[in-house]
PDB file of C-alpha atoms in Angstrom:
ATOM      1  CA  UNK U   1      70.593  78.720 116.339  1.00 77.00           C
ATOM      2  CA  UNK U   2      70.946  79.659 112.833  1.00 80.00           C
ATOM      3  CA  UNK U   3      71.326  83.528 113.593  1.00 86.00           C
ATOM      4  CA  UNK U   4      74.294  82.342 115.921  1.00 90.00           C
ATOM      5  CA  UNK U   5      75.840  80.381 113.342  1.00 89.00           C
ATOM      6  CA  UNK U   6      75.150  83.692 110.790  1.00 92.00           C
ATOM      7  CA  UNK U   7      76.775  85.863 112.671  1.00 94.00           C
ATOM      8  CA  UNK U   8      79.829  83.775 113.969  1.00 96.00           C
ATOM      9  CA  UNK U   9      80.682  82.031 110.841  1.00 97.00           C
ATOM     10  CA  UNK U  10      82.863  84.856 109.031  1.00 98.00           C
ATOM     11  CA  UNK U  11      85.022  85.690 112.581  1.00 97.00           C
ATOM     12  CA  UNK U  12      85.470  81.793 113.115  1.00 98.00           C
ATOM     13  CA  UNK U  13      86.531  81.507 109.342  1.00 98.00           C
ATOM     14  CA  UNK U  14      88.867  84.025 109.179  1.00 98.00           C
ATOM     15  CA  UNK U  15      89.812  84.048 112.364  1.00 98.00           C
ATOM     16  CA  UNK U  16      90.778  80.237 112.381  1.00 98.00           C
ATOM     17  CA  UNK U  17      92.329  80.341 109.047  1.00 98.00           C
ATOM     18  CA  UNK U  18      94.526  82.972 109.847  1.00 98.00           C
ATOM     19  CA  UNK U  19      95.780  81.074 113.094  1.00 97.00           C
ATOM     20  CA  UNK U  20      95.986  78.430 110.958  1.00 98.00           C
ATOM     21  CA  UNK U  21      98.301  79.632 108.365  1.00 98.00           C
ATOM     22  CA  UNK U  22     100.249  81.754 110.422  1.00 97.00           C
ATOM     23  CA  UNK U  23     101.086  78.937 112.620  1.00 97.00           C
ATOM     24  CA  UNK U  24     102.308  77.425 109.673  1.00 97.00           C
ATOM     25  CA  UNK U  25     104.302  80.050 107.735  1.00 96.00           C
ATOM     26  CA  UNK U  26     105.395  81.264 110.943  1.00 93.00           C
ATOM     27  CA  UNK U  27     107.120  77.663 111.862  1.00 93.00           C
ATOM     28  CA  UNK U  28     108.823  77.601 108.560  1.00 92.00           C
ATOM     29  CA  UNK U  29     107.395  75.118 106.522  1.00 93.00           C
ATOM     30  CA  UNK U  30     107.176  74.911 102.721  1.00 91.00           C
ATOM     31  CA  UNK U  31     105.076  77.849 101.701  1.00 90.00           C
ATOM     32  CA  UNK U  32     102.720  74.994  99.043  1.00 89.00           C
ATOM     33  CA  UNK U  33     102.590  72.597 101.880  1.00 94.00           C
ATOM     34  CA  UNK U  34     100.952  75.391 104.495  1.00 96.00           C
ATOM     35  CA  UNK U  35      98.848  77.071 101.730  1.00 96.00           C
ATOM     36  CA  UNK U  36      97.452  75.004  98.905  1.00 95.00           C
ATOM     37  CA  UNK U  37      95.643  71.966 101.805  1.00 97.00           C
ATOM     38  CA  UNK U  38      94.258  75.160 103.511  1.00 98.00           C
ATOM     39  CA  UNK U  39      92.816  77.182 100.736  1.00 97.00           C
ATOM     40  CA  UNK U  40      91.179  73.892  99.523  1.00 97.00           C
ATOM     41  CA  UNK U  41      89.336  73.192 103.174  1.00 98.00           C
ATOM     42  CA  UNK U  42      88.409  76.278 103.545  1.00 98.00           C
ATOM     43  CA  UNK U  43      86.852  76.574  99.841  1.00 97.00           C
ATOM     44  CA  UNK U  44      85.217  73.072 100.259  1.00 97.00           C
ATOM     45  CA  UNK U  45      83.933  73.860 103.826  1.00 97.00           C
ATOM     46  CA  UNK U  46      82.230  77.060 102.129  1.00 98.00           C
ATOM     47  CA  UNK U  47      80.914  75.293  99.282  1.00 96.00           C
ATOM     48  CA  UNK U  48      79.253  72.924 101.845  1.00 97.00           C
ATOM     49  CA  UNK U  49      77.968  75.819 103.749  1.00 97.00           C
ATOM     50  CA  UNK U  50      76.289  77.522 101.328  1.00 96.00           C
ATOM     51  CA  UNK U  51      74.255  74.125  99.842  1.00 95.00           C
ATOM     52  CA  UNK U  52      72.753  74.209 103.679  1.00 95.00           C
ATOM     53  CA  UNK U  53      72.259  78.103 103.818  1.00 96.00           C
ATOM     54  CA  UNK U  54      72.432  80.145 100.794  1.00 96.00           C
ATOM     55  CA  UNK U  55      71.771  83.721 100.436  1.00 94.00           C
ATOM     56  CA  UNK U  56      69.677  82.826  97.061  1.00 94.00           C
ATOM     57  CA  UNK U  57      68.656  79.767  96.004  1.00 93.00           C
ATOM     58  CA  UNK U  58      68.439  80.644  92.688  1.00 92.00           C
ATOM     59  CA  UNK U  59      72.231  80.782  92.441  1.00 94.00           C
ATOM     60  CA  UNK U  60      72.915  76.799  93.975  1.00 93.00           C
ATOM     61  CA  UNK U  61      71.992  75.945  90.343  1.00 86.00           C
ATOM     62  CA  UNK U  62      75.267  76.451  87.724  1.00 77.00           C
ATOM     63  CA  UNK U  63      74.285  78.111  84.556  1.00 73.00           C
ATOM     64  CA  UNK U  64      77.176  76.217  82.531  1.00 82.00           C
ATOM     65  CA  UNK U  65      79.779  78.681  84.691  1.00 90.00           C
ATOM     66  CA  UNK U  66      81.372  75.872  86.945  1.00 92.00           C
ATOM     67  CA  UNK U  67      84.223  74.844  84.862  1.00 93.00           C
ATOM     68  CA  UNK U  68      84.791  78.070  83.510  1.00 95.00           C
ATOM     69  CA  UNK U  69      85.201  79.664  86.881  1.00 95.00           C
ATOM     70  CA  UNK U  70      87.335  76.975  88.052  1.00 95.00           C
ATOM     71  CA  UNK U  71      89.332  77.190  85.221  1.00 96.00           C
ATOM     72  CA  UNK U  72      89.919  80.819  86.181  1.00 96.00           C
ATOM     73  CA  UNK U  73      90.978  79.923  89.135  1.00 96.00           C
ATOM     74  CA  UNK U  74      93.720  77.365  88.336  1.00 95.00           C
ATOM     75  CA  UNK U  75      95.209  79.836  86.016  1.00 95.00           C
ATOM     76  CA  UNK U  76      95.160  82.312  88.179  1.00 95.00           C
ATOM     77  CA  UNK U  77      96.198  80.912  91.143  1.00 93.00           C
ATOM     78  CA  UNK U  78      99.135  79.246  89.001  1.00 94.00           C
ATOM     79  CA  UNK U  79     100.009  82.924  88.298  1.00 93.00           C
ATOM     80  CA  UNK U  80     100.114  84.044  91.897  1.00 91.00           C
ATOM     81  CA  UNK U  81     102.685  80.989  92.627  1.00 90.00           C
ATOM     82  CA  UNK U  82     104.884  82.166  90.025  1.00 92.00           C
ATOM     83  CA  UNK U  83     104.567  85.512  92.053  1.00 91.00           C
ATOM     84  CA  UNK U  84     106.052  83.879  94.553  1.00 88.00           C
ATOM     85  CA  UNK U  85     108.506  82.280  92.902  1.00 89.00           C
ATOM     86  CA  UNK U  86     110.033  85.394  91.214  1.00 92.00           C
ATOM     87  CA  UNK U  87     109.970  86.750  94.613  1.00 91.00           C
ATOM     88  CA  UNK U  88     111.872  84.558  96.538  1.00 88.00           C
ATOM     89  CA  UNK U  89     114.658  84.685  92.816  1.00 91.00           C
ATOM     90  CA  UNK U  90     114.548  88.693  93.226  1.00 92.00           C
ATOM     91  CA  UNK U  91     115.004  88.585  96.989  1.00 89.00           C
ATOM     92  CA  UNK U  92     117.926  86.002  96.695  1.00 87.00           C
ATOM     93  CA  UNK U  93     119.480  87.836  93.689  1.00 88.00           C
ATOM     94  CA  UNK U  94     119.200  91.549  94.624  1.00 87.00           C
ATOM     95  CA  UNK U  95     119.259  93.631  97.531  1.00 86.00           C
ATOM     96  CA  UNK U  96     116.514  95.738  98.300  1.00 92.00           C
ATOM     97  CA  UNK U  97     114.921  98.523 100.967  1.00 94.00           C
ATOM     98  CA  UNK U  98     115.189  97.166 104.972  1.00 95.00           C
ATOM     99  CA  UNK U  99     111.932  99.470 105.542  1.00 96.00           C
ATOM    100  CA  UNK U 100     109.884  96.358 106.387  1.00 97.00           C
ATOM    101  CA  UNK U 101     109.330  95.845 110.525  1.00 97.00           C
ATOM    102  CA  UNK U 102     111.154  92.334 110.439  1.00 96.00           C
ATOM    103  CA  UNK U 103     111.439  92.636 114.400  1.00 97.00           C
ATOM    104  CA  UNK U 104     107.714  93.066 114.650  1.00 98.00           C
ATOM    105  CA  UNK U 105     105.524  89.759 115.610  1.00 97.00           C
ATOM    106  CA  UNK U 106     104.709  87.422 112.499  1.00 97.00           C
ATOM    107  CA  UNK U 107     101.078  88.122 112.518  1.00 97.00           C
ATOM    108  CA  UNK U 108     101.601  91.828 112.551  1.00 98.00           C
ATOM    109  CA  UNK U 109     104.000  92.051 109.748  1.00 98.00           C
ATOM    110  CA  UNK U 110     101.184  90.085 107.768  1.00 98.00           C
ATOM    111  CA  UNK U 111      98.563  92.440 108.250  1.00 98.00           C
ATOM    112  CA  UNK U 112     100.731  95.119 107.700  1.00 98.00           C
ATOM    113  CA  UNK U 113     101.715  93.147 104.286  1.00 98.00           C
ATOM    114  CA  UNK U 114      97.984  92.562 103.242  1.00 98.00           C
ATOM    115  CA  UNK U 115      96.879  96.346 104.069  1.00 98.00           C
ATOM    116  CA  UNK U 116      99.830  97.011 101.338  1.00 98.00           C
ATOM    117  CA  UNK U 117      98.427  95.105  98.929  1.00 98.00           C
ATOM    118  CA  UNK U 118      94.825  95.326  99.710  1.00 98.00           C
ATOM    119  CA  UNK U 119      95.167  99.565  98.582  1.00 98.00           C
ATOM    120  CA  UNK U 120      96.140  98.849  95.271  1.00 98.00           C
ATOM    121  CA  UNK U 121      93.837  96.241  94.599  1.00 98.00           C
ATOM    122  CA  UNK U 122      91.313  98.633  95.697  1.00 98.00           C
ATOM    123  CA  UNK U 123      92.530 101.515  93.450  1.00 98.00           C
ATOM    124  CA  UNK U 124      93.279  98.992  90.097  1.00 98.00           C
ATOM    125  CA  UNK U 125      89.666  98.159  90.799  1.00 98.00           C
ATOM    126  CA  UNK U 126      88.053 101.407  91.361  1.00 98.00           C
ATOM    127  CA  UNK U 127      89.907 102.630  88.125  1.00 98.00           C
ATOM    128  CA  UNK U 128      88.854  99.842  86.166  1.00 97.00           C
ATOM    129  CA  UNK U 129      85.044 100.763  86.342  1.00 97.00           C
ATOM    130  CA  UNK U 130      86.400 104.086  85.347  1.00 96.00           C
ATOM    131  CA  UNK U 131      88.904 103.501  82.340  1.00 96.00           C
ATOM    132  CA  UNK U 132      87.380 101.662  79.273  1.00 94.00           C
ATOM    133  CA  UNK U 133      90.602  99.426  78.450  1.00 93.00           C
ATOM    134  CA  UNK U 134      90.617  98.534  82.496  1.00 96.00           C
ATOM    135  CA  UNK U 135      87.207  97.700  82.029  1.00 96.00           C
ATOM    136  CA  UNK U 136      86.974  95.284  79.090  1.00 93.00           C
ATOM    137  CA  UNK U 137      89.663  93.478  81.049  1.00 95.00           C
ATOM    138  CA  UNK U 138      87.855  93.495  84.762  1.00 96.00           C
ATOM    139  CA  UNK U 139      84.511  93.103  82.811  1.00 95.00           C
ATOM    140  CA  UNK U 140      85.129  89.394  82.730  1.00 95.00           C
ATOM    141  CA  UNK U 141      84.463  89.357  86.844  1.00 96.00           C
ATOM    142  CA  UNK U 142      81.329  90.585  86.398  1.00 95.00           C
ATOM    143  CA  UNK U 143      80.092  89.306  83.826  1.00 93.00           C
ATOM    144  CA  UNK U 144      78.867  86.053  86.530  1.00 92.00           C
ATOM    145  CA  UNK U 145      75.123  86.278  86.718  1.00 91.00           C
ATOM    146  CA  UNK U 146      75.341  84.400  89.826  1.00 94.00           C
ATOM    147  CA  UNK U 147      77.959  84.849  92.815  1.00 96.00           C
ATOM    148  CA  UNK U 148      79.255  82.035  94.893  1.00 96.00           C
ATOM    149  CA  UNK U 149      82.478  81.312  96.476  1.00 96.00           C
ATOM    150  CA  UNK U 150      84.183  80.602  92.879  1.00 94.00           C
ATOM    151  CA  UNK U 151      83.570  83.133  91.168  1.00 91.00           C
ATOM    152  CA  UNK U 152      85.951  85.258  93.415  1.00 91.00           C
ATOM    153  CA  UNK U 153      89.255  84.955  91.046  1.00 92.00           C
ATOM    154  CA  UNK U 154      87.454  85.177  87.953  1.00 95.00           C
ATOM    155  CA  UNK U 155      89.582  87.338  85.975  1.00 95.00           C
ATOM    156  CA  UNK U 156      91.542  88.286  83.336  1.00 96.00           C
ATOM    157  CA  UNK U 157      95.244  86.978  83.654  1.00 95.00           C
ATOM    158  CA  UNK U 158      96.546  90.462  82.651  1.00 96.00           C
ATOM    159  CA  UNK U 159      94.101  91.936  84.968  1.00 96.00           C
ATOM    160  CA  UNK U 160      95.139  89.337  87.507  1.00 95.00           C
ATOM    161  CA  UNK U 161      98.794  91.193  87.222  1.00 95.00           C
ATOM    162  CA  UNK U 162      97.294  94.470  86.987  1.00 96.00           C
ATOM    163  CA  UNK U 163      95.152  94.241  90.374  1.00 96.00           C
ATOM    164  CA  UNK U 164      97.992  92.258  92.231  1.00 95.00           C
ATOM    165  CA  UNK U 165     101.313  93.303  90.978  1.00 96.00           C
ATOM    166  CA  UNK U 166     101.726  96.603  92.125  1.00 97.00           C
ATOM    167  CA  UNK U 167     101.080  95.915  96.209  1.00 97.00           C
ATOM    168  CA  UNK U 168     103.641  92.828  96.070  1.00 97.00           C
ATOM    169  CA  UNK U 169     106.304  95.106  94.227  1.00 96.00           C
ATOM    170  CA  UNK U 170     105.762  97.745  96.778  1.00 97.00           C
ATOM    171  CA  UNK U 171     106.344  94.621  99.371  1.00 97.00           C
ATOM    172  CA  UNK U 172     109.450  93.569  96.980  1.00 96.00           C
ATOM    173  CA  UNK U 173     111.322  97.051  97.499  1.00 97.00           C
ATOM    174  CA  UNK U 174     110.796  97.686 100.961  1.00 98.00           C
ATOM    175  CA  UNK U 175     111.789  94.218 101.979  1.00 97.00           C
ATOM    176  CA  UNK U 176     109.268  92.050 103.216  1.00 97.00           C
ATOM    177  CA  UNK U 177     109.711  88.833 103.817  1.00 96.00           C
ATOM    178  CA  UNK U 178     108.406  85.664 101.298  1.00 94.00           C
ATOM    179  CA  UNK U 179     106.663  84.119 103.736  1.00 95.00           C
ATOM    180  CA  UNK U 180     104.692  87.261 105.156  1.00 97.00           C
ATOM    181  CA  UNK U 181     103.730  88.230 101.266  1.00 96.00           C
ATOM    182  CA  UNK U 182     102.478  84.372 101.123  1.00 96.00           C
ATOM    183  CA  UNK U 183     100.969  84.306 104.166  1.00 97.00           C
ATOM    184  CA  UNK U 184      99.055  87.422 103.320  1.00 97.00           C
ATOM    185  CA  UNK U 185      98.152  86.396  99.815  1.00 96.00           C
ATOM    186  CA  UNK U 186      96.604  83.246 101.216  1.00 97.00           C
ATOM    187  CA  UNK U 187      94.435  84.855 103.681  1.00 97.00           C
ATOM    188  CA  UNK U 188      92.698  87.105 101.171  1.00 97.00           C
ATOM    189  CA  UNK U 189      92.241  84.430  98.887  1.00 97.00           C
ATOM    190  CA  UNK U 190      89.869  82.953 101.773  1.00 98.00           C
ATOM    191  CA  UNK U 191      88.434  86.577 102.343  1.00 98.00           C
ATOM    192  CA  UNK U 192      87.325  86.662  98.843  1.00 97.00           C
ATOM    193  CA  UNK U 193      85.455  83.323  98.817  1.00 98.00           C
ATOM    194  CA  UNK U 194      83.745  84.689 101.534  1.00 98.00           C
ATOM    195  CA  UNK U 195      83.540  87.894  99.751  1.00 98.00           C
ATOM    196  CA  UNK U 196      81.663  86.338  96.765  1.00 97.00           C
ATOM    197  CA  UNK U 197      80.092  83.472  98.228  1.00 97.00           C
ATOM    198  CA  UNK U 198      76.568  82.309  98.505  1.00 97.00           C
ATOM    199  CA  UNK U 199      76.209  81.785 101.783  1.00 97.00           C
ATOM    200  CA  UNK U 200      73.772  83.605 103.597  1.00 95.00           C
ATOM    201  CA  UNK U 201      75.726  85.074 106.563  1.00 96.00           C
ATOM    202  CA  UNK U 202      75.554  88.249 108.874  1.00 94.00           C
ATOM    203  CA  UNK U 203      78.940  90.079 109.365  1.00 94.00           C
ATOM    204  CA  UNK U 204      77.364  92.842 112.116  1.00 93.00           C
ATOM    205  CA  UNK U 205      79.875  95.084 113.244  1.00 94.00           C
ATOM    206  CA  UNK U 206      82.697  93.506 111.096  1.00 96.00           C
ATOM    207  CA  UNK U 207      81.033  94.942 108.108  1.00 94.00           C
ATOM    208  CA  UNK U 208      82.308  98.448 109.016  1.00 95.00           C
ATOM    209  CA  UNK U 209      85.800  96.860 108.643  1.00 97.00           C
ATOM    210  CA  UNK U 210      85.947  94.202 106.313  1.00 98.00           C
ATOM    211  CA  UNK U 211      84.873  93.478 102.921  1.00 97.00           C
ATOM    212  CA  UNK U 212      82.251  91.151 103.248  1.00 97.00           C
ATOM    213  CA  UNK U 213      79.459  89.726 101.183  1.00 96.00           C
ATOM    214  CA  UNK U 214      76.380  91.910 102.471  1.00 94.00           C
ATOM    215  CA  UNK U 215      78.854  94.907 100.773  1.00 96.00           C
ATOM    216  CA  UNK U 216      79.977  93.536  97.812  1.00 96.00           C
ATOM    217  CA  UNK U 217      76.957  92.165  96.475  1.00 95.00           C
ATOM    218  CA  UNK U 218      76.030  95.941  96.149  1.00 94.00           C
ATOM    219  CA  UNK U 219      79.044  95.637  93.702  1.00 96.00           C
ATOM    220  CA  UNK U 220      77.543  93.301  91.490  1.00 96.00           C
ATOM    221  CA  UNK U 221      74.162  94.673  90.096  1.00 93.00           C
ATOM    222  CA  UNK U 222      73.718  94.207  86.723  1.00 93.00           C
ATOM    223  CA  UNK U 223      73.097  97.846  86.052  1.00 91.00           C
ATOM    224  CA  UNK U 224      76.819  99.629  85.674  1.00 91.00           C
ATOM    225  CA  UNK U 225      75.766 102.955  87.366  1.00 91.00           C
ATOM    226  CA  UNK U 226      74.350 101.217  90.631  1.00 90.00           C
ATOM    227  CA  UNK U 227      77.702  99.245  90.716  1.00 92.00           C
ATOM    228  CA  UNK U 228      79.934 101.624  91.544  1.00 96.00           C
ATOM    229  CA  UNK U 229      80.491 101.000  94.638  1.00 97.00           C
ATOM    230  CA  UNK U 230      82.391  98.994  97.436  1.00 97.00           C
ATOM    231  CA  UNK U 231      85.582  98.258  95.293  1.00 98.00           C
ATOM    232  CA  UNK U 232      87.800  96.921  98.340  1.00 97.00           C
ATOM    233  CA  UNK U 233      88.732  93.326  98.786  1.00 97.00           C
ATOM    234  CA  UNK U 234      90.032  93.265 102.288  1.00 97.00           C
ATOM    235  CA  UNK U 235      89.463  96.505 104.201  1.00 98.00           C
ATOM    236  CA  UNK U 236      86.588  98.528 103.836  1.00 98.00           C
ATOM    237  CA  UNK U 237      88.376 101.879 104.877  1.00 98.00           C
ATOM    238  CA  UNK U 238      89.837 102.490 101.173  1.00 98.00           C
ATOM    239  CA  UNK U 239      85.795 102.696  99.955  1.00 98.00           C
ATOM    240  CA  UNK U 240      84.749 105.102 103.012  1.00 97.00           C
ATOM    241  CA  UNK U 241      88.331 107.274 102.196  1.00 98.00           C
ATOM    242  CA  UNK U 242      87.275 107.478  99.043  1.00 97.00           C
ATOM    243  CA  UNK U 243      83.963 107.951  99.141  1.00 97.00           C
ATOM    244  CA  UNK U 244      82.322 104.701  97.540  1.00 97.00           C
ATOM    245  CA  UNK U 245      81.478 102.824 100.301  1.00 96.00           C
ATOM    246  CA  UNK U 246      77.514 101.826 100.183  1.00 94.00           C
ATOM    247  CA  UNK U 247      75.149  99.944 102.543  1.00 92.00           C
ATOM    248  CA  UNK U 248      72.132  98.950 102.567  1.00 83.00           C
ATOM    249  CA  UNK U 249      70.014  97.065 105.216  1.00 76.00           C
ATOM    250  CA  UNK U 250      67.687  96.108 102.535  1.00 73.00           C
ATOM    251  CA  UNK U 251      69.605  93.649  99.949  1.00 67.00           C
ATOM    252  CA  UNK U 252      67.300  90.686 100.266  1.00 63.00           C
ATOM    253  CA  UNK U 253      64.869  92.899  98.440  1.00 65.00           C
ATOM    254  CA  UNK U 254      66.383  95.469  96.702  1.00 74.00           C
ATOM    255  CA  UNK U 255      69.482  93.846  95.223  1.00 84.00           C
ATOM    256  CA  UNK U 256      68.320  93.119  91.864  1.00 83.00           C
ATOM    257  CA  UNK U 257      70.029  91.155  88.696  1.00 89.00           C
ATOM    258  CA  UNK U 258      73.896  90.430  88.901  1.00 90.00           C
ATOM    259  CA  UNK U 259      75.555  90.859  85.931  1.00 90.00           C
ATOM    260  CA  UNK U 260      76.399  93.204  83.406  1.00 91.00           C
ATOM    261  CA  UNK U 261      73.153  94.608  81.262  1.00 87.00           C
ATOM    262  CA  UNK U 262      74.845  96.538  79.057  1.00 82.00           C
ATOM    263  CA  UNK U 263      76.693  93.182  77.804  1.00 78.00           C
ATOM    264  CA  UNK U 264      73.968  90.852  77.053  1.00 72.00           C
ATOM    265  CA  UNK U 265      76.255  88.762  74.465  1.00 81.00           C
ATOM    266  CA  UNK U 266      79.160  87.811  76.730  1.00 87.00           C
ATOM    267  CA  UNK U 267      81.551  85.590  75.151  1.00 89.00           C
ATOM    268  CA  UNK U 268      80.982  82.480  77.438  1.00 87.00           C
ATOM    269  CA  UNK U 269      83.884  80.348  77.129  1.00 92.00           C
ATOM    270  CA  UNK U 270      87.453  80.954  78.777  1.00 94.00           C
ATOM    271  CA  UNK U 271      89.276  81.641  75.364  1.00 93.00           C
ATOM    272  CA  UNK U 272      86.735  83.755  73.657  1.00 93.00           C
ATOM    273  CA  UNK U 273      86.648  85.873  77.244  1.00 93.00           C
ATOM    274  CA  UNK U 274      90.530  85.865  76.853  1.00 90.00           C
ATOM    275  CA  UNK U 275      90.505  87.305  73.416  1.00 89.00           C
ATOM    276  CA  UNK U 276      87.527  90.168  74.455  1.00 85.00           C
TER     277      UNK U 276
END
């Protein structure tokens, strides 16, 4: 029973979600209304999950991190609604590219949105390990010694922009529709709780395609040379393209300590990251 329920949970989560808030967007409804009660269920319902089956045990315990992940989160979540709202002001006040596939079915025109804006996240990230101001900024992320579903959005707010501005502009000019970028935006923000989090699921196949957690722990080691790897938040085809794709079938053993090693003296509190 519990290898069925590891190997169906991701599919059912995503898959449901995105029915979920497609449906939703799709029928027109206030973009907050659709978004914000589904993002919560879905992060609750994977906090639940992985107090009954985590992937390490070790991490269930917070090490004084809780409120300053969620506090991460807030403010960056509150940035990505301001995204939206100087979206729907730009698309109301000037005109722009009609490159976008408007005629094309909701749900493709989302994917087709998130691929967008899943590349540049992928090559803000991979250049971050690889540029020293990028890195002081994405540094923050990993400086978690534990992952769980939380700790997904833990970022810099200029890093935040960084990461996610240039795939919605790229949506702006070529002129996708609000509700598609939104609709898009919410489903990787459940993608990367299930990117991050603690629960010990299988992914199988799906692994090949998505971003999942068996990857991106790889992505976390404390030591910065073994990290180098699996940058992608949504697609795994940018890592395999660019040659930083890495699997392993033994994690449970050979994953190691998450962190950064290098940094053993990381500012702890929100400000003091803020300022670093």
């Amino acid at each position: 029973m519990k290898k069925i329920i590891q190997y169906t949970i991701y599919p059912f989560i995503m898959v449901s979600a995105s029915v979920l808030l497609m449906t939703g967007m799709a029928a027109g409804y206030n973009h907050l209304w659709v978004t914000f009660p589904i993002i919560l269920f879905y992060g609750l319902g994977i906090l639940l999950l992985e107090r009954w089956m985590p992937y390490e045990k070790d991490w269930l315990h917070g090490r004084n991190d809780w409120n300053l992940d969620l506090t991460y989160y807030v403010v960056n979540y509150s940035i990505k609604l301001t995204a939206q709202v100087v979206f729907i002001w730009l698309t109301q006040s000037f005109t722009f590219f009609n490159w976008f596939p408007v005629e094309a079915p909701f749900w493709i025109q989302v994917l087709l949105a998130l691929t967008i804006i899943d590349f540049f996240l992928f090559f803000v990230h991979w250049q971050s390990h690889r540029f020293n101001f990028l890195w002081r900024l994405h540094s923050i992320h990993h400086s978690s010694e534990r992952l769980y579903f939380l700790n997904g959005e833990k970022r810099h707010a200029l890093h935040q922009l960084l990461e996610g501005g240039p795939g919605i502009l790229v949506c702006l000019l070529i002129g996708t529709p609000q509700p598609v970028v939104v609709t898009a935006l919410a489903l990787l923000a459940i993608n990367m709780f299930m990117q991050h989090t603690n629960l010990d699921y299988r992914a199988g196949l799906l692994k090949r395609f998505f971003c999942v957690a068996e990857l991106h722990r790889w992505h976390h080691r404390a030591d910065f040379k073994e990290a180098q790897v699996n940058f992608g938040a949504w697609l795994t085809v940018w890592d395999h393209l660019f040659g930083t794709a890495y699997d392993n079938p033994k994690m449970q053993t050979q994953l190691g300590e998450i962190g950064i090693a290098e940094e053993r003296n990381f500012p702890e509190t929100y400000w003091k990251q803020l300022l670093y």
